[in-house]
PDB file of C-alpha atoms in Angstrom:
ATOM      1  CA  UNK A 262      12.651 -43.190  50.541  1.00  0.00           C
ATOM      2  CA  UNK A 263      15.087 -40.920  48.635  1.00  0.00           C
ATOM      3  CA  UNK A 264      15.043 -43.326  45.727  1.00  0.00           C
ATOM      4  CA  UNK A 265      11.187 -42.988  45.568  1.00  0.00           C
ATOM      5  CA  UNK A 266      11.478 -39.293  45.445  1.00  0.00           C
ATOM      6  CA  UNK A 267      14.071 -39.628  42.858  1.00  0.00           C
ATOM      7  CA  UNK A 268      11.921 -41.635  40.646  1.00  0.00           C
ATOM      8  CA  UNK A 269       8.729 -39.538  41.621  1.00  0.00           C
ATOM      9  CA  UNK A 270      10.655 -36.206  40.053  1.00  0.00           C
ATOM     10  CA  UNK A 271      11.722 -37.564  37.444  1.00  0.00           C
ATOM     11  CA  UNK A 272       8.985 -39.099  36.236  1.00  0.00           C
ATOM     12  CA  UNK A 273       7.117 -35.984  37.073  1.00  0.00           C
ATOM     13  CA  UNK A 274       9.808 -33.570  35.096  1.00  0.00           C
ATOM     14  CA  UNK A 275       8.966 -36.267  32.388  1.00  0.00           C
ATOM     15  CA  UNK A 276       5.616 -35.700  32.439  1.00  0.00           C
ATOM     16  CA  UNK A 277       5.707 -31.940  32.623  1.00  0.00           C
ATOM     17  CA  UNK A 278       7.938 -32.060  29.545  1.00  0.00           C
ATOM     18  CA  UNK A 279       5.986 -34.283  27.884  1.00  0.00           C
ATOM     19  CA  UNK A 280       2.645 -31.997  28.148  1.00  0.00           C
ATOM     20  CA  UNK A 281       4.591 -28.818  27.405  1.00  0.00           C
ATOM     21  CA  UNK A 282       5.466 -30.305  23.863  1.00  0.00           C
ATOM     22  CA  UNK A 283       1.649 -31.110  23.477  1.00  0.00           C
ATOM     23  CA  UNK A 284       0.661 -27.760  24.211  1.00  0.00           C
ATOM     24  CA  UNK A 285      -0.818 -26.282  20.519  1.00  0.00           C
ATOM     25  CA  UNK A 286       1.566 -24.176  19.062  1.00  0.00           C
ATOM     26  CA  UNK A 287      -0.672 -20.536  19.043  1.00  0.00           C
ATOM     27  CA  UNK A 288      -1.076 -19.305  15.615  1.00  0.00           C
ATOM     28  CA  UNK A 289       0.520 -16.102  14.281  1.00  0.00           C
ATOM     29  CA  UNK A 290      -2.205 -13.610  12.976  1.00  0.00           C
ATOM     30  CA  UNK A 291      -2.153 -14.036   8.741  1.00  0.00           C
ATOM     31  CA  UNK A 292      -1.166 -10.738   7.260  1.00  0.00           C
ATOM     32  CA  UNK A 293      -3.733  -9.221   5.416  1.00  0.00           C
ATOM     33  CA  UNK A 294      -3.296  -9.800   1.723  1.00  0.00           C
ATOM     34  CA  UNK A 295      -2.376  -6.950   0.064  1.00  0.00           C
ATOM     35  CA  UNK A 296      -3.774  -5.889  -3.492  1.00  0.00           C
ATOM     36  CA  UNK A 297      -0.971  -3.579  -4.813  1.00  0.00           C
ATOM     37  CA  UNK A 298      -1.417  -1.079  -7.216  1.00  0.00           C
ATOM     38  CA  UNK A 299      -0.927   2.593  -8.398  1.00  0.00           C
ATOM     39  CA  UNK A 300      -2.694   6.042  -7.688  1.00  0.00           C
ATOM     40  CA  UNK A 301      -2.029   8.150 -11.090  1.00  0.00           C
ATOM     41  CA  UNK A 302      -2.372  11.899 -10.703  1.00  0.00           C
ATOM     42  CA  UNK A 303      -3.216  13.517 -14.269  1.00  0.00           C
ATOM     43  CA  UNK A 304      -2.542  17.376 -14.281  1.00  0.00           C
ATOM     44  CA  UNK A 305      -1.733  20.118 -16.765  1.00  0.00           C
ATOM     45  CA  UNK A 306       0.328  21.477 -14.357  1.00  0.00           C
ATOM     46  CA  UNK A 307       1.836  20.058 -10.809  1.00  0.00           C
ATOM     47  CA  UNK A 308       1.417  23.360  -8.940  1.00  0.00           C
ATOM     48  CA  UNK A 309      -2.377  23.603  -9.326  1.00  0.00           C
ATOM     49  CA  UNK A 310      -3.898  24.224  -5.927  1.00  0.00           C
ATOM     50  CA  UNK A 311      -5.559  20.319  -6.229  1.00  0.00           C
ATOM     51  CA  UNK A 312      -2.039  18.902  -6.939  1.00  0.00           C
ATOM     52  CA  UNK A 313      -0.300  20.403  -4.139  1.00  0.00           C
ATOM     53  CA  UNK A 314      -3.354  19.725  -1.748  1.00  0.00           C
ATOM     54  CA  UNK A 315      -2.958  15.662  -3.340  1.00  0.00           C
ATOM     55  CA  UNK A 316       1.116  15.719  -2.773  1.00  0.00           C
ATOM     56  CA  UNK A 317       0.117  16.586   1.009  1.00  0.00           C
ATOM     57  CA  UNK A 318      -1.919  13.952   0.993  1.00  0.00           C
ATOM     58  CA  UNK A 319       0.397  11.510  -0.315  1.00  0.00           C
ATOM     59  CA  UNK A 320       3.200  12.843   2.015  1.00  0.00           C
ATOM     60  CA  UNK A 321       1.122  12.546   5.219  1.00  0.00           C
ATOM     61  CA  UNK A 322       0.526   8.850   3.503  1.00  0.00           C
ATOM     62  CA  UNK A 323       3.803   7.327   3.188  1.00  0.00           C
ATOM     63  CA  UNK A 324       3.712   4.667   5.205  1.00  0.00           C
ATOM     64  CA  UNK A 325       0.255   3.336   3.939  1.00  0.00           C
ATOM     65  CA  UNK A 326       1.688   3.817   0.702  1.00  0.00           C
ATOM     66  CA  UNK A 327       4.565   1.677   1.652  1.00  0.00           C
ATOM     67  CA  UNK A 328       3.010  -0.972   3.180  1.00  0.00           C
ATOM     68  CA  UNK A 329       0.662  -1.529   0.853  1.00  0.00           C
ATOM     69  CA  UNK A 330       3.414  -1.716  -2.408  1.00  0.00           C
ATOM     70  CA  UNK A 331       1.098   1.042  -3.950  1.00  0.00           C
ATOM     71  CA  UNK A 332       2.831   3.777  -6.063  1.00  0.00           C
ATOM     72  CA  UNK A 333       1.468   7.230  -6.199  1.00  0.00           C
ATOM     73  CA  UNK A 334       2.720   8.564  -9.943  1.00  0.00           C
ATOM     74  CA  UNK A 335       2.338  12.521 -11.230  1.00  0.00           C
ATOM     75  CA  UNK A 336       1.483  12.957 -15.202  1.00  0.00           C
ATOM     76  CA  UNK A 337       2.062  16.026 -16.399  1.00  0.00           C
ATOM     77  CA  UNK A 338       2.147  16.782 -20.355  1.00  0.00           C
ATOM     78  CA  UNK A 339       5.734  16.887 -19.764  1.00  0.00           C
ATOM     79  CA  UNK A 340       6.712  14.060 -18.057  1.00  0.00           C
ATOM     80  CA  UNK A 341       5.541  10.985 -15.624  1.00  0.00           C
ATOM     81  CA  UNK A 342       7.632  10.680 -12.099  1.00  0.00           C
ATOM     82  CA  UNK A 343       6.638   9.440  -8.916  1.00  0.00           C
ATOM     83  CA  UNK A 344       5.890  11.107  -5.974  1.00  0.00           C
ATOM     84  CA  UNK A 345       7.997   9.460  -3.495  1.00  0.00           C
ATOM     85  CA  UNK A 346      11.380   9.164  -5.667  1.00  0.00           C
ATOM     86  CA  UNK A 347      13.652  11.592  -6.063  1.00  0.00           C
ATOM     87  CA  UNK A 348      14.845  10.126  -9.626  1.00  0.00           C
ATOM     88  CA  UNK A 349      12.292   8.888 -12.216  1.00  0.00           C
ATOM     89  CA  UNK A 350      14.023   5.785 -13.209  1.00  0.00           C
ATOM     90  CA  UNK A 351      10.699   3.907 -13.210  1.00  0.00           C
ATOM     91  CA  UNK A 352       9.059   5.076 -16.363  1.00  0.00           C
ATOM     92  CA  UNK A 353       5.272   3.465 -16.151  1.00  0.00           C
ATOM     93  CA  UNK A 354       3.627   3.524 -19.028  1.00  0.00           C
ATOM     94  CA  UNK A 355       0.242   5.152 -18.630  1.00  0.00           C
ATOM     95  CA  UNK A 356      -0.796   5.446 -21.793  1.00  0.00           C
ATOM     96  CA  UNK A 357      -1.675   8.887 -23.828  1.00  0.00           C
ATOM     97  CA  UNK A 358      -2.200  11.468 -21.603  1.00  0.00           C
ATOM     98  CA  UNK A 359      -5.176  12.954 -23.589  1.00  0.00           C
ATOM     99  CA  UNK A 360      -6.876   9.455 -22.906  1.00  0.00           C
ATOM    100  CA  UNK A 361      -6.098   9.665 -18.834  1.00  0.00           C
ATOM    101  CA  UNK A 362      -7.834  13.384 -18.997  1.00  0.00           C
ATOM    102  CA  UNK A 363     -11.328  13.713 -18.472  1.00  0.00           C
ATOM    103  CA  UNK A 364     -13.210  16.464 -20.036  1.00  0.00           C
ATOM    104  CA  UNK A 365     -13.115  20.328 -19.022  1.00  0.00           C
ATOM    105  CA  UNK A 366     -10.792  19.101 -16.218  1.00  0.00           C
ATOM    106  CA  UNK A 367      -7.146  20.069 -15.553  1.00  0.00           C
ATOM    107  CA  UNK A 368      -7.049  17.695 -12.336  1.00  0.00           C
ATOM    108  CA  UNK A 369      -7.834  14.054 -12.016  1.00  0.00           C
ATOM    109  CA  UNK A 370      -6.832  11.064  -9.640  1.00  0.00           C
ATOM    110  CA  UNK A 371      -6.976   7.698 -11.275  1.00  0.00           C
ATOM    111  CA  UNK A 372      -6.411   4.401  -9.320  1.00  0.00           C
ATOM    112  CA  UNK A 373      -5.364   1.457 -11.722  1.00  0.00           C
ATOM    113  CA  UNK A 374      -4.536  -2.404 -10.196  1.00  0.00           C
ATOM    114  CA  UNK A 375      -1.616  -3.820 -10.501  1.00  0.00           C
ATOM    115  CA  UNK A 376      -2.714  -4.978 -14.112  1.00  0.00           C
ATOM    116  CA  UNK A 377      -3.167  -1.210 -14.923  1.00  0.00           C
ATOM    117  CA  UNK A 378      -6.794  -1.995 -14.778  1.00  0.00           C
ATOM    118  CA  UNK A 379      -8.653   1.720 -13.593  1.00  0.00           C
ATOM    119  CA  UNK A 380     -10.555   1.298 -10.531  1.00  0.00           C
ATOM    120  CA  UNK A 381     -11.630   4.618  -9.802  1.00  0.00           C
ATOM    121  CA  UNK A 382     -11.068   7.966 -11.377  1.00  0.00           C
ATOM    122  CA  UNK A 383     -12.110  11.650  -9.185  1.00  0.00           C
ATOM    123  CA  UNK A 384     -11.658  14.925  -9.925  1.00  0.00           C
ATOM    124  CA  UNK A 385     -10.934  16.245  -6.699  1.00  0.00           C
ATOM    125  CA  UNK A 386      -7.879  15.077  -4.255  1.00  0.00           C
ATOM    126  CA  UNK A 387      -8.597  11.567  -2.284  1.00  0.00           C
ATOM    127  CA  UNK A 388      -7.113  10.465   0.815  1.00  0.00           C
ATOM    128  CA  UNK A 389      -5.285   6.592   1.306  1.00  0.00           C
ATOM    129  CA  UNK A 390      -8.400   5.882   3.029  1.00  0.00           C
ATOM    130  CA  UNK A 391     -10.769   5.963   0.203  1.00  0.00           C
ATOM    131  CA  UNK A 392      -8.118   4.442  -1.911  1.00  0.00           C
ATOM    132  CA  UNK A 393      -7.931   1.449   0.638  1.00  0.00           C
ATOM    133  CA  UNK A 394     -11.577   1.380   0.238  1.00  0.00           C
ATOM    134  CA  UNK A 395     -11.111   0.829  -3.666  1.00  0.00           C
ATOM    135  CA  UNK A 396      -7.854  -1.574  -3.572  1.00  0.00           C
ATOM    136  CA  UNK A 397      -9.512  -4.080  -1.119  1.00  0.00           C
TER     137      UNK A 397
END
């Protein structure tokens, strides 16, 4: 009897083992693919009212910004840096600044694709909302 209930466990162990490594693996969820990209503020001067209302904006954005490998620049007659470094070793090159203007307007937000492609242009201060809107 006790070498029947030795052979009955372990053939049921085996069993149990053998199902377990049947079982489907579950999937982990894809991560959403991310288009990255670059929000361009034009001014002719970073502390306009619309520029410093944008840098909150951007600040309060961060971690969109980060997760999305999007780079929020500022270009100013003077100079192109980004928002989020405290150096401006990445020079982009936007092109001239007198083409990035629009007319009559001393504020603009410009969203280019990673190919520098312009997706969107506004003349007042967007949130990372409606630039998720355009990325996607």
């Amino acid at each position: 009897m006790k070498n029947l209930v030795l052979i009955l466990t372990i053939a049921f162990s085996s069993l149990l083992t053998a199902q377990e490594a049947l079982q489907p693996v579950p999937l982990q969820e894809t991560e959403k693919i991310v288009n990255s990209g670059y929000v361009v503020v034009v001014t002719t001067d970073p502390n306009l009212a619309k520029t410093q209302e944008q840098y909150d904006i951007f600040e309060n954005g961060r971690k969109y910004f980060a997760e999305r490998n999007i780079q929020p620049y500022l270009v100013t007659p003077q100079s192109v840096q980004s928002f989020f470094k405290e150096k401006t070793e990445r020079f982009m090159k936007f092109g001239d600044y007198q083409k990035l203007q629009q007319a009559d307007s001393d504020f603009v937000v410009i969203i280019l694709d990673k190919d520098f492609n312009r997706k969107y242009i506004s003349e007042t201060p967007i949130t990372p909302m409606q630039i998720s809107e355009v990325m996607d």
